[in-house]
Tab-separated table of C-alpha atoms and ligand atoms in Angstrom:
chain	number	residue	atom	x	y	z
A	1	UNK	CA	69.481	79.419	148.080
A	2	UNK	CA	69.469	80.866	151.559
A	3	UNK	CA	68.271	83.979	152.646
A	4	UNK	CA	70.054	85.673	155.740
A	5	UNK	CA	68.240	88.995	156.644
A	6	UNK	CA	70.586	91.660	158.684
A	7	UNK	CA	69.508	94.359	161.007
A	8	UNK	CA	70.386	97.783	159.601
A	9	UNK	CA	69.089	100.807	161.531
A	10	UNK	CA	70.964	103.429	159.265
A	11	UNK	CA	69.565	102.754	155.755
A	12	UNK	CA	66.708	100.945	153.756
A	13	UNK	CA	66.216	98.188	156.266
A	14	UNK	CA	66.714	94.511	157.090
A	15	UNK	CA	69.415	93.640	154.387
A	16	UNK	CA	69.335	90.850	152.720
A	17	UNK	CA	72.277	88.339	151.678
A	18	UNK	CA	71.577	85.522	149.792
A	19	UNK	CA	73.776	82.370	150.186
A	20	UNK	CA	74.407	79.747	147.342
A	21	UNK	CA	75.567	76.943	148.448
A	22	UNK	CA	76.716	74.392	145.606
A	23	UNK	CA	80.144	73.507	144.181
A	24	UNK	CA	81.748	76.907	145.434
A	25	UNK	CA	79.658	78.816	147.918
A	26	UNK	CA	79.103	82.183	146.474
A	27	UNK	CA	77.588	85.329	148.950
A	28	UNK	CA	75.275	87.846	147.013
A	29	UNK	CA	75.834	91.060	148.773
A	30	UNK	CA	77.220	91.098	152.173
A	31	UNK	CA	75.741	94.132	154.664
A	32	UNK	CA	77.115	97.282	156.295
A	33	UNK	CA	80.887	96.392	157.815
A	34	UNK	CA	79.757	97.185	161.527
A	35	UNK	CA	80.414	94.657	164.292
A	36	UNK	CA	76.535	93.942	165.048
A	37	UNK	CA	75.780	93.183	161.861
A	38	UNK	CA	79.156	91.060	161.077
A	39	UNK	CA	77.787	88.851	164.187
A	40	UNK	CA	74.545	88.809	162.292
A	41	UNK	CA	75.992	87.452	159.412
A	42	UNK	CA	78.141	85.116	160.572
A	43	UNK	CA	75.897	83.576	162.612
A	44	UNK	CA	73.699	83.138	159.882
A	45	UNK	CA	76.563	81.659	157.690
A	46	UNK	CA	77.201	79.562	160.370
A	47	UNK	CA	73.705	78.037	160.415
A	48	UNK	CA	74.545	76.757	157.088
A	49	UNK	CA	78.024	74.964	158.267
A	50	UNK	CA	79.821	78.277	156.115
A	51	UNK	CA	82.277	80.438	157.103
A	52	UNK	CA	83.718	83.730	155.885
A	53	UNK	CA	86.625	81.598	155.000
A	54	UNK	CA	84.753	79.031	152.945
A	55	UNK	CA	83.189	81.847	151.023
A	56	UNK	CA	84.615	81.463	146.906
A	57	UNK	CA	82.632	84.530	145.110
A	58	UNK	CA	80.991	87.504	146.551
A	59	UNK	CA	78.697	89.227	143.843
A	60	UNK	CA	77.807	93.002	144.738
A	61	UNK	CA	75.190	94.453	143.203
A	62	UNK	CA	76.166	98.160	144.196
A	63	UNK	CA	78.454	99.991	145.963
A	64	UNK	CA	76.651	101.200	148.879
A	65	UNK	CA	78.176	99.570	152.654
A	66	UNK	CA	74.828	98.074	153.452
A	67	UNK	CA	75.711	95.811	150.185
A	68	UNK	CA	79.496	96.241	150.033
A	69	UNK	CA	80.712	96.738	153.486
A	70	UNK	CA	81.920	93.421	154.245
A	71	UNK	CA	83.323	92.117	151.620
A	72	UNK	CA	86.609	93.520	151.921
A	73	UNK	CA	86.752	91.422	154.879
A	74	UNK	CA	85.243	88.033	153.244
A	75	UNK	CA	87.914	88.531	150.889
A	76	UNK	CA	90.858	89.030	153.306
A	77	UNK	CA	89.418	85.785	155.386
A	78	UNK	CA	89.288	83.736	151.875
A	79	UNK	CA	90.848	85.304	149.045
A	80	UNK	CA	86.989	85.229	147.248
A	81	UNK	CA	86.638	87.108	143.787
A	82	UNK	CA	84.432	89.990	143.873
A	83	UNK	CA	82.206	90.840	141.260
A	84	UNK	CA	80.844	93.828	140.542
A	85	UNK	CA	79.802	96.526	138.049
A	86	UNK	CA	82.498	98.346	136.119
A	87	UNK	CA	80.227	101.986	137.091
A	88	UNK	CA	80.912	101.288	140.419
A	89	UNK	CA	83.636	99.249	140.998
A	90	UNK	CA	86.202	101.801	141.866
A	91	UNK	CA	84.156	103.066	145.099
A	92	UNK	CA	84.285	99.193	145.890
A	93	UNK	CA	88.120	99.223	145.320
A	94	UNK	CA	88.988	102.397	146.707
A	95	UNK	CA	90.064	104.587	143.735
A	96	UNK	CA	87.206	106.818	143.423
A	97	UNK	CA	85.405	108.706	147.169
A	98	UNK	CA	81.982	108.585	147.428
A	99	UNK	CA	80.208	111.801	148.039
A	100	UNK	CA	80.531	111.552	151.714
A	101	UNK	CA	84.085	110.753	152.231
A	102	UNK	CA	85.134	113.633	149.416
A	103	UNK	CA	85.025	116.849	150.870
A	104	UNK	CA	85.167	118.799	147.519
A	105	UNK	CA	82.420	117.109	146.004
A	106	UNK	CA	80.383	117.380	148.749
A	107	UNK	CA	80.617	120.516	149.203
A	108	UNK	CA	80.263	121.400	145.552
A	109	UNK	CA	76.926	119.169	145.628
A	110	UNK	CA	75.475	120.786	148.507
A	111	UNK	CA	76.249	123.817	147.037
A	112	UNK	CA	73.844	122.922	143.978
A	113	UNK	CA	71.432	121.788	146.071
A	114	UNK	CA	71.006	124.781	148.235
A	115	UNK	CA	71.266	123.232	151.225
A	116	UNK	CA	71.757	125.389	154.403
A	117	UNK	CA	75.033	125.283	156.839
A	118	UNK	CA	73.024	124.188	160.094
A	119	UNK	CA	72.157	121.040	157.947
A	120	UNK	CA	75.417	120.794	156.144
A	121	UNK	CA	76.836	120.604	160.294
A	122	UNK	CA	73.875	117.593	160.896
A	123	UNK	CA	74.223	115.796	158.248
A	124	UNK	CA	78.333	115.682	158.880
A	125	UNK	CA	77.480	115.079	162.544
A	126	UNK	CA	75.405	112.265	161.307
A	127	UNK	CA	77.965	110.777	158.887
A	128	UNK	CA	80.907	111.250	161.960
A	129	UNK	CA	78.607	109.439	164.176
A	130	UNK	CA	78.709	105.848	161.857
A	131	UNK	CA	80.875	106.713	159.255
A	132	UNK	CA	83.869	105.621	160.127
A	133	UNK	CA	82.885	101.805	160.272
A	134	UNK	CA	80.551	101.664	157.556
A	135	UNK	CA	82.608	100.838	154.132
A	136	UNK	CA	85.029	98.621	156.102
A	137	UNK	CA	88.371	97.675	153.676
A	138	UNK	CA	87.874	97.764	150.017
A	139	UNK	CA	88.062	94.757	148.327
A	140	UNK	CA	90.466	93.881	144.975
A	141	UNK	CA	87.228	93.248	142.429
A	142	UNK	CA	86.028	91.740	138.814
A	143	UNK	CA	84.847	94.189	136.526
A	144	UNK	CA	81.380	92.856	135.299
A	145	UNK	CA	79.284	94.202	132.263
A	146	UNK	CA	76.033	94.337	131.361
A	147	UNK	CA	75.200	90.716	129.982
A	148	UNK	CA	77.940	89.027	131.599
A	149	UNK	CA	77.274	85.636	132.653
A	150	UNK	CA	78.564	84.390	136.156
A	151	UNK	CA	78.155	80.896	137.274
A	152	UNK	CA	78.438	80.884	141.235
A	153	UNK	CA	77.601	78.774	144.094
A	154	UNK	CA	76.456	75.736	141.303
A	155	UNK	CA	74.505	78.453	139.626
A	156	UNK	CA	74.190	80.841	136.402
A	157	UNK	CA	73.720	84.462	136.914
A	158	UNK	CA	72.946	87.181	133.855
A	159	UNK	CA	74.158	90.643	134.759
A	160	UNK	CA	71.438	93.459	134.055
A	161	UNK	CA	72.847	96.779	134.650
A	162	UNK	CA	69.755	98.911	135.913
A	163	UNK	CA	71.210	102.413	136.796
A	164	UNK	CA	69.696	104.983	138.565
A	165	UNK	CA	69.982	104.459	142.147
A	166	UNK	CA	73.805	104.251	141.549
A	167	UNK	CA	75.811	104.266	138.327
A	168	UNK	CA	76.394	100.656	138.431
A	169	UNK	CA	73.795	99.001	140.079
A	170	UNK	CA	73.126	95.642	138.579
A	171	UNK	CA	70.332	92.893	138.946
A	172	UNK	CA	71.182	89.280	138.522
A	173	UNK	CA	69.004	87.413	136.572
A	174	UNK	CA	68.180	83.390	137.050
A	175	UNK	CA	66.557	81.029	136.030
A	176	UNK	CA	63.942	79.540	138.498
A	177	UNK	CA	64.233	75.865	138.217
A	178	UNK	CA	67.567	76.382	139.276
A	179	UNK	CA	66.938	78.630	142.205
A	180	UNK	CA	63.848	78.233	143.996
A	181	UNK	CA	61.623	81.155	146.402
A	182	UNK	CA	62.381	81.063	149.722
A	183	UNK	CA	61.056	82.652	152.617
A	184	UNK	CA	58.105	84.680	153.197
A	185	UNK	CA	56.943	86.763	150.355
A	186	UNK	CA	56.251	90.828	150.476
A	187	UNK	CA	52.775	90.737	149.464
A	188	UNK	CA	51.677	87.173	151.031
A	189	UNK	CA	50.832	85.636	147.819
A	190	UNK	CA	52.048	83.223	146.048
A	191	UNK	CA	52.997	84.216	142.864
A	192	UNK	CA	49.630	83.126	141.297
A	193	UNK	CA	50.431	84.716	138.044
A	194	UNK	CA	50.143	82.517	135.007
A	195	UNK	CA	53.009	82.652	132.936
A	196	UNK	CA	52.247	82.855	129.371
A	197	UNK	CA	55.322	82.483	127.899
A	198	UNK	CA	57.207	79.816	126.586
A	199	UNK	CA	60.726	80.719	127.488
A	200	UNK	CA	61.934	79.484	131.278
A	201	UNK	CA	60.354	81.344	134.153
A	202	UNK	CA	63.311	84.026	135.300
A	203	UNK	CA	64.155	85.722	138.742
A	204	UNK	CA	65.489	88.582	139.744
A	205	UNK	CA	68.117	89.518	142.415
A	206	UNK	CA	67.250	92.751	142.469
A	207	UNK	CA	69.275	95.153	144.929
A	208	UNK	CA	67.635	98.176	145.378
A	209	UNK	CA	66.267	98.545	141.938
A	210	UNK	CA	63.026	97.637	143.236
A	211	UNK	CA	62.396	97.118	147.213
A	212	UNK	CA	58.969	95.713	148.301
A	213	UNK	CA	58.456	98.353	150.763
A	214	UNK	CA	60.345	102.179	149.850
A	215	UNK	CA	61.041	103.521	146.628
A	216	UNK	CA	64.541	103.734	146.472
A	217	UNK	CA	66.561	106.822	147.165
A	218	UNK	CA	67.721	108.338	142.887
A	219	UNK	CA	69.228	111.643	142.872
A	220	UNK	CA	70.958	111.707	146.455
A	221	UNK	CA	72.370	107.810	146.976
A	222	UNK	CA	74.644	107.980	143.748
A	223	UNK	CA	75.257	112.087	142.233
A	224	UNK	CA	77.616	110.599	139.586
A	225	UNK	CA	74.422	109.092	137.824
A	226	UNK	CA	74.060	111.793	134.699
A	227	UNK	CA	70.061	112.814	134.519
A	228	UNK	CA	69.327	110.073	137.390
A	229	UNK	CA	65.349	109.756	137.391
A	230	UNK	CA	65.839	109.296	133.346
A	231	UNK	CA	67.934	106.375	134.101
A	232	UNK	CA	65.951	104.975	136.804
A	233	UNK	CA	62.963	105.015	135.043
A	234	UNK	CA	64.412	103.262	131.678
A	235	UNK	CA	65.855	100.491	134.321
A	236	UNK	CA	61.953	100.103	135.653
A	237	UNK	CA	61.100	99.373	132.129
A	238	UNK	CA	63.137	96.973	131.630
A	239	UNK	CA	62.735	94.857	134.568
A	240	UNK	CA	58.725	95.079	133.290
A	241	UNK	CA	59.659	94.257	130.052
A	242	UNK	CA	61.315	91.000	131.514
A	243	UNK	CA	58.338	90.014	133.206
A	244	UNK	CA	60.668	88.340	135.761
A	245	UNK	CA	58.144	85.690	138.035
A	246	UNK	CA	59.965	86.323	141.748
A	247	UNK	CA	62.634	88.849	142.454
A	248	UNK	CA	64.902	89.029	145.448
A	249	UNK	CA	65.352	92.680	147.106
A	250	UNK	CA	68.093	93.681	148.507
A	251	UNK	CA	65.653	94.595	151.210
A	252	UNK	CA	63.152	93.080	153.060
A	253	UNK	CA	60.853	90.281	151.634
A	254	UNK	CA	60.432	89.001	148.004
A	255	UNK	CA	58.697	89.995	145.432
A	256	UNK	CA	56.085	87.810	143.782
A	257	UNK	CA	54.326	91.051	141.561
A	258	UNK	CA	57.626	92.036	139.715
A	259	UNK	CA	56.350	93.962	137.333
A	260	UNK	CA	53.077	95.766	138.858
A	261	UNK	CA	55.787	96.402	141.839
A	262	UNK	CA	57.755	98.479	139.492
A	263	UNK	CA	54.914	100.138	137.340
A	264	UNK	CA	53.571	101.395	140.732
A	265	UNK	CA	57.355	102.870	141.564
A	266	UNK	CA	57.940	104.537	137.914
A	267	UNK	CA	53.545	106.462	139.044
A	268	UNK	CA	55.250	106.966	142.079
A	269	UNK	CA	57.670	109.554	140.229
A	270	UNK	CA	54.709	110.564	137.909
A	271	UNK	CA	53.060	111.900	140.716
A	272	UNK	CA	56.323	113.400	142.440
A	273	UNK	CA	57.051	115.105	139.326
A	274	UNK	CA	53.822	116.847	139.274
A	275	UNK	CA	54.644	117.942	143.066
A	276	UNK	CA	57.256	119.568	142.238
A	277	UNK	CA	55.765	121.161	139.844
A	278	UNK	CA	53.292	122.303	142.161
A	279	UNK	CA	55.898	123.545	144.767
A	280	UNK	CA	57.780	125.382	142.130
A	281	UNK	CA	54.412	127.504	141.015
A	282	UNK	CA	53.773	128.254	144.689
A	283	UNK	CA	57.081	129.124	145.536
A	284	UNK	CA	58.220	130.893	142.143
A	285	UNK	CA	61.423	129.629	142.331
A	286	UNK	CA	62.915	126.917	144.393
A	287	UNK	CA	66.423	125.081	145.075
A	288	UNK	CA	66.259	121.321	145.494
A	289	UNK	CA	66.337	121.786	149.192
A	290	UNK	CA	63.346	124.177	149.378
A	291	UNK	CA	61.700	121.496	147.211
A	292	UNK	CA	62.448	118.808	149.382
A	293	UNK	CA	61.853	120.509	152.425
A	294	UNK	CA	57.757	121.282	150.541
A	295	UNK	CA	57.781	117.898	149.822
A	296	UNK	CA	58.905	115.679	152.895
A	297	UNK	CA	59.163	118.557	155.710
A	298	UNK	CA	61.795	118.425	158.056
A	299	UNK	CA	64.439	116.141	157.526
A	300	UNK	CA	67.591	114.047	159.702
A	301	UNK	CA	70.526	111.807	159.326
A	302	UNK	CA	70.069	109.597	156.198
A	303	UNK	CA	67.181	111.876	154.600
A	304	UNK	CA	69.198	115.479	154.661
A	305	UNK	CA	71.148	113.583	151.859
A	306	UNK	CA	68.381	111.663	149.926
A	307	UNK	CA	65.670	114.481	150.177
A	308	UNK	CA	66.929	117.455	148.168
A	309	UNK	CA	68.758	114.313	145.902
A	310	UNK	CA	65.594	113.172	145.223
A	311	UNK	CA	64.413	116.775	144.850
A	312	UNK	CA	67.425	117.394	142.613
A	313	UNK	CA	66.741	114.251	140.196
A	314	UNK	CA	63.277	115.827	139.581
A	315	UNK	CA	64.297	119.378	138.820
A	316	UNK	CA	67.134	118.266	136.569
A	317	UNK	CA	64.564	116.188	134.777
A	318	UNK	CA	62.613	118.903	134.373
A	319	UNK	CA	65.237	120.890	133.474
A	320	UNK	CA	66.543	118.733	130.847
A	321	UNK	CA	63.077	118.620	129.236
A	322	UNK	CA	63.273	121.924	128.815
A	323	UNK	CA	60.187	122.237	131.786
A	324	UNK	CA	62.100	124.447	134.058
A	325	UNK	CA	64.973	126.328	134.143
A	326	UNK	CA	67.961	126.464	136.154
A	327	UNK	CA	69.623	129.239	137.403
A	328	UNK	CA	72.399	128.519	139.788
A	329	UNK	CA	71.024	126.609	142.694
A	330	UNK	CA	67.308	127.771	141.370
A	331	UNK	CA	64.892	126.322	139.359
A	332	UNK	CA	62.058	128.265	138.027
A	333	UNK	CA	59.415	126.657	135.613
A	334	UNK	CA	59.175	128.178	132.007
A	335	UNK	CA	56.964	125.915	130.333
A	336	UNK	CA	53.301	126.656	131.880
A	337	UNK	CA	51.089	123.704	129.759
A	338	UNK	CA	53.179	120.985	129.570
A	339	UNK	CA	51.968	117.407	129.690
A	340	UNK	CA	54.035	115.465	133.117
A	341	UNK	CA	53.209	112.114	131.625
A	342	UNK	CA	54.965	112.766	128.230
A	343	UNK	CA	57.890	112.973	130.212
A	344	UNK	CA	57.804	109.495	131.258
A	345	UNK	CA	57.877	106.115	129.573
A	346	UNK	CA	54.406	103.979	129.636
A	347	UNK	CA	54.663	100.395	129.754
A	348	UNK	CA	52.261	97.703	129.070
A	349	UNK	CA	51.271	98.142	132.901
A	350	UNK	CA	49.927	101.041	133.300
A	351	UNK	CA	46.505	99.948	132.505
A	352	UNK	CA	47.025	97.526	135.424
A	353	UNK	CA	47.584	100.282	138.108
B	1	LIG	ZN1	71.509	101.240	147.820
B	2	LIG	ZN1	70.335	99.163	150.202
């Protein structure tokens, strides 16, 4: 397995795509469709004697362009099948706009979110600006399922839907005799863990269910997610409860602490909960935008959509527990003593934090 890392300037970060190169050569994810980073990628394909033609399978595992972007354009070069999750296959394929590209949602989202007209103007000033070349075509895909089980590039992949971040976002699970780490690792160590059980070490292609350096965006990358931090944080559990050894990010460099990197991300919204919390007994009542704009101050391109998301996911968790209540594009909090960390899931390493 190789690793090519993209430059990205407009989301998480150096993207990753991973190249498996065995009896069919199969791409896992592919980078934002914009002609710097095609270069980037093809040059990196072409270190490895491949060529957008020679590609067989591209496996997605979400529909944002810094994953999905190019493989429209693989495919057209090679005729490749494209795999992906059902949730979020038909943004790949074109039958369903995301938020940014459908004007109604958008404006009936930023309408819930309370968010005012001069940012309304940036953040569409913002999208005009690199839009345009972002998604590039959509690609005809492969409906995949939680569970599924894709062999690719010589090697055996296990679908594990983790939602949150988007509907469908999926991790690819692997076995690790057959894939081995490459590259440097996030932390610098070397995976020193002892494995104590008996069943074959597994890895994790991750996307951006777990990235080594941000939490990812929940609330404001995907709004179709129903009660998005819930989801999130049930897909964090599970990738603990699989103990995975290494994971691959979709982002930056790999993972050797799996597991204590995703108990520290499910504190991380522990803690964010009870700052909002906090914001909404200062401010008496709040929209997600006023929340964000307590929580992360002023905001620009990217963030003006993933701040009051992220805001939003909170609140509505809140809300759904019954914590706060919404009126409109308010939230006010009518539970005074109620305990933050019942509303979260503890896992077996939380003890560890
Ligand atoms: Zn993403
Ligand atoms: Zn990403």
């Amino acid at each position: 397995m190789e690793r090519i890392q993209l430059g990205n300037t407009v989301f998480e970060g150096a993207n990753n795509v991973y190249l498996l190169d065995g009896p069919t050569t199969a791409l896992l994810d592919t980078g934002v469709a914009m002609a710097g980073v095609r270069d980037e990628l093809q040059s990196g394909l072409a270190d490895h004697g491949v060529e957008f033609g020679d590609v067989d399978e591209v496996v997605l595992t979400h529909w944002h362009p810094d994953h999905a972007g190019l493989a429209g354009e693989i495919q057209e070069a090679s005729g490749a099948d494209v795999f992906v999750h059902e949730a979020d296959a038909p943004i790949v394929d074109g039958r369903v706009q995301p938020l940014m590209e459908n004007p109604e949602l958008q404006r009936e989202t930023l309408d819930e979110w309370g968010l005012p007209d001069e940012k309304r103007k940036e953040l569409a000033d913002f999208f005009a600006s690199v839009g345009a070349e972002l998604s590039g075509p959509h690609a005809e895909v492969t409906e995949i399922s939680d569970g599924d089980a894709l062999t690719v590039g010589g090697v055996t992949l296990e679908a594990v839907h983790l939602p949150g971040h988007t509907a469908g976002l999926t991790g690819f699970a692997f076995d690790v005799n057959e894939i081995q780490a490459d590259g440097p690792s996030a932390t610098g160590d070397s995976g020193d863990d002892t494995d104590t059980s008996d069943a074959a070490p597994e890895g994790l292609f991750s996307g951006d269910v777990i990235l080594p350096k941000y939490t990812p965006n929940v609330g404001g990358a995907d709004v179709r997610v129903d009660d998005p931090l819930a989801a999130y944080t049930q897909s964090l559990v599970r990738v603990i409860e699989r103990d995975f050894s290494v994971t691959y990010p979709g982002h930056r460099d790999r993972i050797d602490k799996t597991s204590l990197r995703a108990a520290t991300i499910l504190e991380h919204h522990r803690t964010r909960t009870k700052r909002v919390i906090d914001v909404l007994d200062k401010l008496g009542s709040a929209t997600p935008w006023e929340v964000s704009a307590e929580l992360f101050g002023s905001l620009s391109e990217i963030h003006i959509l993933h701040g009051p998301g992220e805001a939003f996911a909170h609140l509505d968790h809140l809300a759904s527990a019954r914590v706060v209540e919404r009126d409109g594009s308010r939230y006010q909090r009518i539970d005074a003593d109620v305990d933050i960390d019942s509303l979260f899931p503890t896992t077996s390493m939380d003890q560890q934090l």
